[in-house]
Short mmCIF file of C-alpha atoms in Angstrom, two decimals:
data_model
loop_
_atom_site.label_atom_id
_atom_site.label_comp_id
_atom_site.label_asym_id
_atom_site.label_seq_id
_atom_site.Cartn_x
_atom_site.Cartn_y
_atom_site.Cartn_z
CA MET X 1 0.16 0.07 -0.16
CA SER X 2 1.29 3.60 -0.75
CA GLY X 3 1.72 6.36 1.68
CA THR X 4 -1.43 8.34 0.55
CA PRO X 5 -3.80 9.05 3.31
CA PRO X 6 -7.04 7.50 3.25
CA GLY X 7 -10.29 9.52 1.96
CA VAL X 8 -10.74 12.21 -0.36
CA PRO X 9 -9.53 15.34 1.66
CA GLY X 10 -11.36 18.53 1.04
CA ARG X 11 -14.91 16.88 0.22
CA THR X 12 -17.67 18.51 2.32
CA GLY X 13 -20.83 17.13 4.02
CA PRO X 14 -21.57 13.71 5.15
CA ALA X 15 -20.33 10.73 3.45
CA ALA X 16 -21.65 7.21 3.03
CA VAL X 17 -19.12 4.75 4.88
CA ILE X 18 -19.45 1.21 4.61
CA ALA X 19 -20.57 -0.35 8.14
CA GLY X 20 -21.21 -3.82 7.34
CA ILE X 21 -21.22 -6.11 4.09
CA GLY X 22 -22.88 -9.78 3.25
CA SER X 23 -23.94 -11.94 0.78
CA HIS X 24 -25.64 -15.01 -0.14
CA LEU X 25 -25.41 -17.52 -3.22
CA PRO X 26 -28.40 -20.17 -3.43
CA PRO X 27 -26.95 -23.67 -2.66
CA ASP X 28 -27.65 -25.53 -6.25
CA VAL X 29 -24.38 -25.50 -7.90
CA VAL X 30 -24.35 -26.05 -11.96
CA THR X 31 -20.66 -27.24 -13.03
CA ASN X 32 -19.60 -27.03 -16.48
CA ASP X 33 -19.83 -30.87 -17.03
CA ASP X 34 -23.39 -30.29 -16.19
CA LEU X 35 -23.89 -27.85 -18.94
CA SER X 36 -22.12 -29.81 -21.48
CA ALA X 37 -24.37 -32.78 -20.83
CA ARG X 38 -27.11 -30.74 -22.51
CA LEU X 39 -25.52 -28.16 -24.78
CA ASP X 40 -22.95 -28.25 -27.49
CA THR X 41 -20.13 -27.43 -25.01
CA SER X 42 -17.08 -28.50 -22.77
CA ASP X 43 -15.64 -27.72 -19.68
CA GLU X 44 -12.63 -26.72 -21.66
CA TRP X 45 -14.47 -24.26 -24.09
CA ILE X 46 -16.25 -22.55 -21.14
CA ARG X 47 -13.26 -22.11 -19.22
CA SER X 48 -10.95 -20.47 -21.87
CA ARG X 49 -13.57 -18.17 -23.04
CA THR X 50 -15.21 -17.21 -19.62
CA GLY X 51 -12.86 -18.20 -16.58
CA ILE X 52 -15.87 -19.90 -15.24
CA ALA X 53 -16.18 -23.47 -13.86
CA THR X 54 -19.06 -23.50 -11.65
CA ARG X 55 -21.75 -21.18 -10.85
CA HIS X 56 -25.06 -21.07 -8.26
CA MET X 57 -28.32 -21.31 -9.85
CA VAL X 58 -31.78 -20.56 -7.80
CA SER X 59 -34.13 -23.70 -7.36
CA PRO X 60 -37.83 -23.70 -8.65
CA GLY X 61 -39.71 -21.36 -6.64
CA THR X 62 -36.69 -19.06 -5.34
CA ALA X 63 -37.10 -15.69 -6.15
CA THR X 64 -34.59 -12.66 -6.34
CA SER X 65 -36.42 -11.20 -3.10
CA ASP X 66 -35.43 -14.56 -1.36
CA LEU X 67 -31.52 -13.70 -2.27
CA ALA X 68 -32.31 -10.35 -1.28
CA VAL X 69 -33.21 -11.09 2.33
CA GLU X 70 -30.46 -13.30 2.94
CA ALA X 71 -27.59 -10.95 2.02
CA GLY X 72 -29.35 -8.03 3.67
CA ALA X 73 -29.76 -9.68 6.81
CA ARG X 74 -26.03 -10.66 6.73
CA ALA X 75 -25.06 -7.29 6.12
CA TRP X 76 -27.30 -5.93 8.88
CA ASP X 77 -25.67 -8.39 11.46
CA SER X 78 -22.13 -7.57 10.13
CA ALA X 79 -23.01 -3.64 10.76
CA GLY X 80 -23.90 -4.77 14.28
CA GLY X 81 -27.60 -4.34 13.79
CA LEU X 82 -27.67 -0.70 13.13
CA ARG X 83 -31.20 0.03 11.76
CA PRO X 84 -31.53 1.41 8.19
CA ASP X 85 -33.63 4.27 7.62
CA ALA X 86 -33.89 3.29 3.94
CA LEU X 87 -33.17 0.16 1.45
CA VAL X 88 -32.50 0.33 -2.05
CA LEU X 89 -32.40 -3.03 -4.09
CA ALA X 90 -30.36 -2.87 -7.54
CA THR X 91 -31.80 -5.62 -9.71
CA THR X 92 -32.28 -6.77 -13.28
CA THR X 93 -35.01 -9.50 -12.07
CA PRO X 94 -37.38 -8.20 -9.68
CA ASP X 95 -40.15 -10.71 -8.48
CA ARG X 96 -42.66 -8.83 -10.54
CA PRO X 97 -42.86 -6.08 -12.86
CA CYS X 98 -45.00 -4.45 -10.69
CA PRO X 99 -44.65 -3.30 -7.50
CA ALA X 100 -41.09 -2.86 -6.88
CA THR X 101 -39.34 -5.82 -5.17
CA ALA X 102 -37.55 -3.65 -2.24
CA PRO X 103 -40.77 -3.03 -0.03
CA GLU X 104 -41.27 -6.64 0.15
CA VAL X 105 -37.70 -7.21 1.03
CA ALA X 106 -37.71 -4.63 3.76
CA ALA X 107 -40.88 -5.98 5.42
CA ARG X 108 -39.50 -9.66 5.48
CA LEU X 109 -36.64 -8.08 7.40
CA GLY X 110 -38.74 -6.43 9.77
CA LEU X 111 -38.11 -2.98 8.07
CA THR X 112 -41.59 -2.07 7.30
CA GLY X 113 -42.34 1.57 7.14
CA ILE X 114 -38.84 2.98 6.13
CA ALA X 115 -38.11 4.10 2.36
CA ALA X 116 -37.51 1.22 -0.17
CA PHE X 117 -36.96 1.21 -3.82
CA ASP X 118 -35.79 -0.84 -6.79
CA ILE X 119 -33.14 0.51 -9.22
CA SER X 120 -32.35 -1.01 -12.53
CA ALA X 121 -28.74 -0.52 -14.03
CA VAL X 122 -28.29 -4.29 -14.97
CA CYS X 123 -24.81 -5.16 -14.25
CA THR X 124 -23.65 -1.48 -12.99
CA GLY X 125 -26.80 -1.51 -10.63
CA PHE X 126 -24.52 -1.74 -7.43
CA LEU X 127 -22.45 1.25 -8.49
CA TYR X 128 -25.57 3.20 -9.18
CA GLY X 129 -26.90 2.04 -5.94
CA LEU X 130 -23.81 3.19 -4.04
CA ALA X 131 -24.42 6.72 -5.59
CA THR X 132 -28.05 6.71 -4.65
CA ALA X 133 -27.56 5.81 -1.29
CA GLY X 134 -24.82 8.28 -0.75
CA GLY X 135 -27.18 10.75 -1.94
CA LEU X 136 -29.86 9.85 0.34
CA ILE X 137 -27.07 10.17 3.13
CA ALA X 138 -25.49 13.46 1.82
CA SER X 139 -29.01 15.32 1.73
CA GLY X 140 -30.07 13.81 5.13
CA VAL X 141 -33.11 11.81 4.28
CA ALA X 142 -31.53 8.89 5.44
CA GLU X 143 -28.85 8.19 8.16
CA ARG X 144 -28.04 4.49 7.43
CA VAL X 145 -29.20 2.80 4.13
CA LEU X 146 -29.03 -0.84 3.15
CA LEU X 147 -28.02 -1.30 -0.17
CA ILE X 148 -28.78 -4.92 -1.66
CA ALA X 149 -27.75 -5.86 -5.12
CA ALA X 150 -29.62 -9.22 -6.14
CA ASP X 151 -30.30 -10.84 -9.40
CA ALA X 152 -31.77 -14.57 -10.50
CA PHE X 153 -30.27 -14.06 -13.74
CA THR X 154 -30.78 -17.76 -14.68
CA THR X 155 -34.67 -16.94 -14.72
CA ILE X 156 -34.27 -14.83 -17.87
CA ILE X 157 -31.35 -16.59 -19.48
CA ASP X 158 -32.56 -19.18 -22.36
CA PRO X 159 -31.27 -22.67 -21.16
CA GLN X 160 -30.30 -23.54 -24.94
CA ASP X 161 -28.21 -20.36 -25.51
CA ARG X 162 -24.68 -21.44 -25.09
CA GLY X 163 -23.55 -17.75 -25.48
CA THR X 164 -25.40 -16.72 -21.97
CA CYS X 165 -26.40 -19.69 -20.07
CA VAL X 166 -22.62 -20.59 -19.38
CA ILE X 167 -21.86 -16.89 -18.14
CA PHE X 168 -24.93 -15.85 -16.07
CA ALA X 169 -25.60 -17.12 -12.44
CA ASP X 170 -27.47 -15.90 -9.20
CA GLY X 171 -26.56 -14.49 -5.96
CA ALA X 172 -26.76 -11.58 -4.03
CA GLY X 173 -24.59 -9.06 -2.00
CA ALA X 174 -25.30 -6.19 0.29
CA MET X 175 -23.82 -3.23 2.35
CA VAL X 176 -24.89 -1.00 5.14
CA LEU X 177 -23.81 2.49 4.76
CA ARG X 178 -23.77 5.14 7.44
CA ALA X 179 -23.21 8.82 7.50
CA GLY X 180 -19.80 9.62 8.39
CA THR X 181 -16.86 11.91 7.13
CA HIS X 182 -14.97 11.46 3.91
CA GLU X 183 -11.48 11.02 5.67
CA GLU X 184 -12.66 8.00 7.23
CA PRO X 185 -11.85 4.47 6.18
CA GLY X 186 -14.83 2.96 4.32
CA ALA X 187 -15.85 6.35 3.10
CA ILE X 188 -17.14 6.09 -0.54
CA GLY X 189 -14.94 8.12 -2.76
CA PRO X 190 -16.07 10.01 -5.79
CA THR X 191 -18.24 8.20 -8.34
CA VAL X 192 -18.21 8.46 -11.86
CA LEU X 193 -21.29 6.83 -13.84
CA GLY X 194 -22.16 7.17 -17.65
CA SER X 195 -24.68 5.66 -20.06
CA ASP X 196 -25.27 5.41 -23.78
CA GLY X 197 -28.74 4.55 -24.90
CA THR X 198 -28.12 4.42 -28.44
CA LEU X 199 -26.71 0.79 -27.77
CA SER X 200 -29.60 -0.09 -25.78
CA ASP X 201 -30.29 -3.15 -28.15
CA LEU X 202 -26.76 -4.75 -27.12
CA ILE X 203 -27.97 -6.10 -24.19
CA GLU X 204 -31.43 -6.60 -23.73
CA VAL X 205 -34.69 -8.58 -23.04
CA PRO X 206 -36.84 -7.40 -26.12
CA ALA X 207 -40.32 -8.53 -24.75
CA GLY X 208 -42.41 -7.78 -21.88
CA GLY X 209 -42.17 -4.10 -21.74
CA SER X 210 -44.48 -1.50 -22.56
CA ARG X 211 -43.00 -1.05 -26.43
CA GLN X 212 -43.50 -4.82 -27.33
CA ARG X 213 -46.67 -4.60 -25.36
CA SER X 214 -48.23 -1.67 -26.86
CA SER X 215 -47.13 -2.56 -30.67
CA GLY X 216 -49.89 -5.07 -30.77
CA ILE X 217 -47.26 -7.79 -31.85
CA ALA X 218 -47.02 -10.95 -29.86
CA ALA X 219 -43.71 -11.49 -28.56
CA GLY X 220 -41.82 -14.03 -30.92
CA PRO X 221 -39.83 -17.16 -29.84
CA GLY X 222 -37.11 -16.25 -27.53
CA ASP X 223 -37.95 -12.56 -27.38
CA SER X 224 -38.82 -12.90 -23.59
CA TRP X 225 -35.20 -14.42 -23.15
CA PHE X 226 -31.94 -12.20 -22.13
CA ARG X 227 -29.80 -11.37 -25.06
CA MET X 228 -26.49 -10.01 -25.33
CA ARG X 229 -24.22 -9.32 -28.66
CA GLY X 230 -20.88 -10.71 -26.87
CA ARG X 231 -18.17 -9.07 -29.20
CA GLU X 232 -19.58 -5.63 -29.05
CA THR X 233 -20.24 -5.83 -25.39
CA TYR X 234 -16.42 -6.90 -24.85
CA ARG X 235 -15.07 -3.98 -26.78
CA HIS X 236 -17.40 -1.43 -24.95
CA ALA X 237 -16.78 -2.92 -21.74
CA VAL X 238 -13.18 -2.84 -21.76
CA ASP X 239 -13.33 0.90 -23.04
CA ARG X 240 -16.10 2.34 -20.59
CA MET X 241 -14.47 0.38 -17.35
CA THR X 242 -11.17 1.53 -18.14
CA ALA X 243 -12.08 4.96 -19.11
CA ALA X 244 -14.63 5.14 -15.63
CA SER X 245 -11.60 3.73 -13.49
CA ARG X 246 -9.00 6.39 -14.45
CA GLN X 247 -11.77 9.29 -13.77
CA ALA X 248 -12.68 7.67 -10.33
CA VAL X 249 -9.03 7.08 -9.22
CA ALA X 250 -7.92 10.89 -10.69
CA ALA X 251 -10.91 12.27 -8.61
CA ALA X 252 -9.74 10.48 -5.42
CA GLY X 253 -6.48 11.89 -5.74
CA TRP X 254 -4.88 8.68 -6.50
CA SER X 255 -2.78 7.18 -9.39
CA THR X 256 -3.42 3.55 -10.44
CA GLU X 257 -0.20 2.77 -8.82
CA ASP X 258 -1.91 3.59 -5.37
CA VAL X 259 -4.68 0.74 -6.12
CA ASP X 260 -4.15 -2.10 -3.79
CA ARG X 261 -7.15 -4.15 -5.24
CA LEU X 262 -9.36 -4.08 -8.26
CA ALA X 263 -12.70 -5.14 -7.49
CA ALA X 264 -14.29 -5.41 -11.14
CA HIS X 265 -17.80 -6.73 -12.18
CA GLN X 266 -17.13 -10.28 -12.75
CA ALA X 267 -18.41 -10.43 -16.30
CA ASN X 268 -15.90 -12.57 -18.02
CA ALA X 269 -12.30 -13.64 -17.11
CA ARG X 270 -11.04 -11.88 -20.50
CA ILE X 271 -12.76 -8.74 -19.82
CA LEU X 272 -11.34 -8.37 -16.45
CA GLY X 273 -7.89 -9.37 -17.49
CA THR X 274 -7.88 -6.50 -20.27
CA VAL X 275 -9.25 -4.06 -18.06
CA ALA X 276 -6.53 -4.79 -15.47
CA GLN X 277 -3.80 -4.38 -18.20
CA GLU X 278 -5.23 -1.40 -19.55
CA LEU X 279 -4.98 0.11 -16.18
CA GLY X 280 -1.51 -1.36 -15.36
CA ILE X 281 -2.92 -3.25 -12.12
CA PRO X 282 -0.82 -6.70 -11.80
CA ALA X 283 -2.41 -9.96 -11.25
CA GLU X 284 -1.78 -10.18 -7.52
CA ARG X 285 -3.85 -6.61 -7.28
CA ARG X 286 -7.15 -8.18 -8.61
CA LEU X 287 -9.93 -9.56 -6.80
CA SER X 288 -11.81 -12.39 -8.62
CA ASN X 289 -14.47 -14.92 -7.92
CA ILE X 290 -15.46 -15.52 -11.27
CA GLU X 291 -14.51 -18.91 -11.60
CA HIS X 292 -16.79 -20.31 -8.89
CA VAL X 293 -19.70 -18.17 -9.08
CA GLY X 294 -19.94 -16.62 -12.71
CA ASN X 295 -21.50 -13.49 -13.79
CA THR X 296 -24.36 -12.36 -11.20
CA GLY X 297 -25.31 -9.15 -12.44
CA ALA X 298 -25.78 -6.50 -10.14
CA ALA X 299 -24.48 -8.91 -7.26
CA SER X 300 -21.28 -9.29 -8.63
CA ILE X 301 -19.18 -6.32 -7.15
CA PRO X 302 -20.69 -6.75 -3.25
CA LEU X 303 -20.30 -10.25 -3.43
CA LEU X 304 -16.81 -10.30 -4.33
CA LEU X 305 -16.14 -7.72 -1.56
CA ALA X 306 -17.55 -9.64 0.81
CA GLN X 307 -16.16 -13.07 -0.04
CA SER X 308 -12.76 -11.41 -0.50
CA ALA X 309 -12.95 -9.97 3.00
CA ALA X 310 -13.85 -13.26 4.39
CA GLU X 311 -10.96 -14.91 2.73
CA GLY X 312 -8.45 -12.37 3.76
CA SER X 313 -7.66 -11.11 0.11
CA LEU X 314 -9.10 -7.91 1.09
CA LEU X 315 -7.76 -6.16 4.03
CA PRO X 316 -8.45 -3.10 6.01
CA GLY X 317 -6.59 -0.13 4.67
CA HIS X 318 -6.69 -1.71 1.14
CA ARG X 319 -7.17 1.08 -1.39
CA VAL X 320 -10.00 -0.47 -3.78
CA LEU X 321 -11.05 0.62 -7.10
CA LEU X 322 -14.58 -0.52 -7.98
CA THR X 323 -15.96 -0.63 -11.67
CA ALA X 324 -18.49 -2.30 -13.46
CA PHE X 325 -20.38 -2.06 -16.90
CA GLY X 326 -23.74 -3.47 -18.29
CA GLY X 327 -26.78 -2.98 -20.31
CA GLY X 328 -28.11 0.50 -21.04
CA LEU X 329 -25.39 0.93 -21.66
CA ALA X 330 -24.40 1.85 -18.44
CA TRP X 331 -21.14 1.83 -16.51
CA GLY X 332 -19.36 3.25 -13.87
CA ALA X 333 -16.39 3.27 -11.08
CA SER X 334 -15.73 4.46 -7.50
CA THR X 335 -13.08 4.07 -4.92
CA VAL X 336 -12.82 3.17 -1.25
CA VAL X 337 -10.38 2.60 1.35
CA TRP X 338 -11.41 -0.72 2.87
CA PRO X 339 -12.67 -0.43 6.59
CA ASP X 340 -12.31 -3.06 9.29
CA VAL X 341 -15.49 -4.55 8.80
CA LYS X 342 -16.42 -8.50 9.27
CA PRO X 343 -18.42 -9.83 6.64
CA GLY X 344 -21.96 -11.29 7.76
#
């Protein structure tokens, strides 16, 4: 670690500070061999192109809210039982199109009455959620926010599409953020967010929304499944995460040499490697769990942080760069000096 002091001196107003973290994975594990038994693929093909060996999948009847409740409860426990004033849920797979899933999650956690709402930014949802939680705290609307990112992505993936079903998986991660100072460990640094709606069809579920419903045209075969144009996604993911990361690091007063740990959205091992290489961050400073959990959508970064902290590869005082890219298109990056928190 460099000698740069923690926090971002000069920033005013309350900061959002990490007070607790937790995660949850559904128990059912799907291996590459399981997929190879029904698809034209192999363990070697999947590993070489994605870096994934196993992933977790919800069992029949399990919904995003079930994953969110488990991760939220663990983060709340990690924070020592600090009661949140608001709950923000980042997800692409809500239990229902209407209403939002967050109020039900809050109720099941015994938090009926607090502000609770969903946000949708696909795989960048957690970073958009960090900015949202920070805004609630900075404005005085909330002293503490429970931010949960959860996705049951396998429920929207075509089980016969080799290009997506080998990548996406299910899981949840959560943080409790409290009001604090910008100079203390755990304070979320400047957050960079961006989008490009001209490329919204690069990553999409075509059917089910108002555009398809109002057209009077029935959804075609496969229109209700998630679609992604992989090669174009790869290029944009690398470019956007790299650029946003550089902006966030500069805004924090760091250089890329100051970064002790890169916590990037676990999209694909090739994307992760290229982004790290572009930023000049060596392999030993990169956090990764994609081999065993796959791409868990919005849950990816908090799940990675919780697991890394529990395993000891992420330690108090580490300067961490967070970055993600997803449908929208949407992307983002932020920084944090990791606090002394024990994952729930």
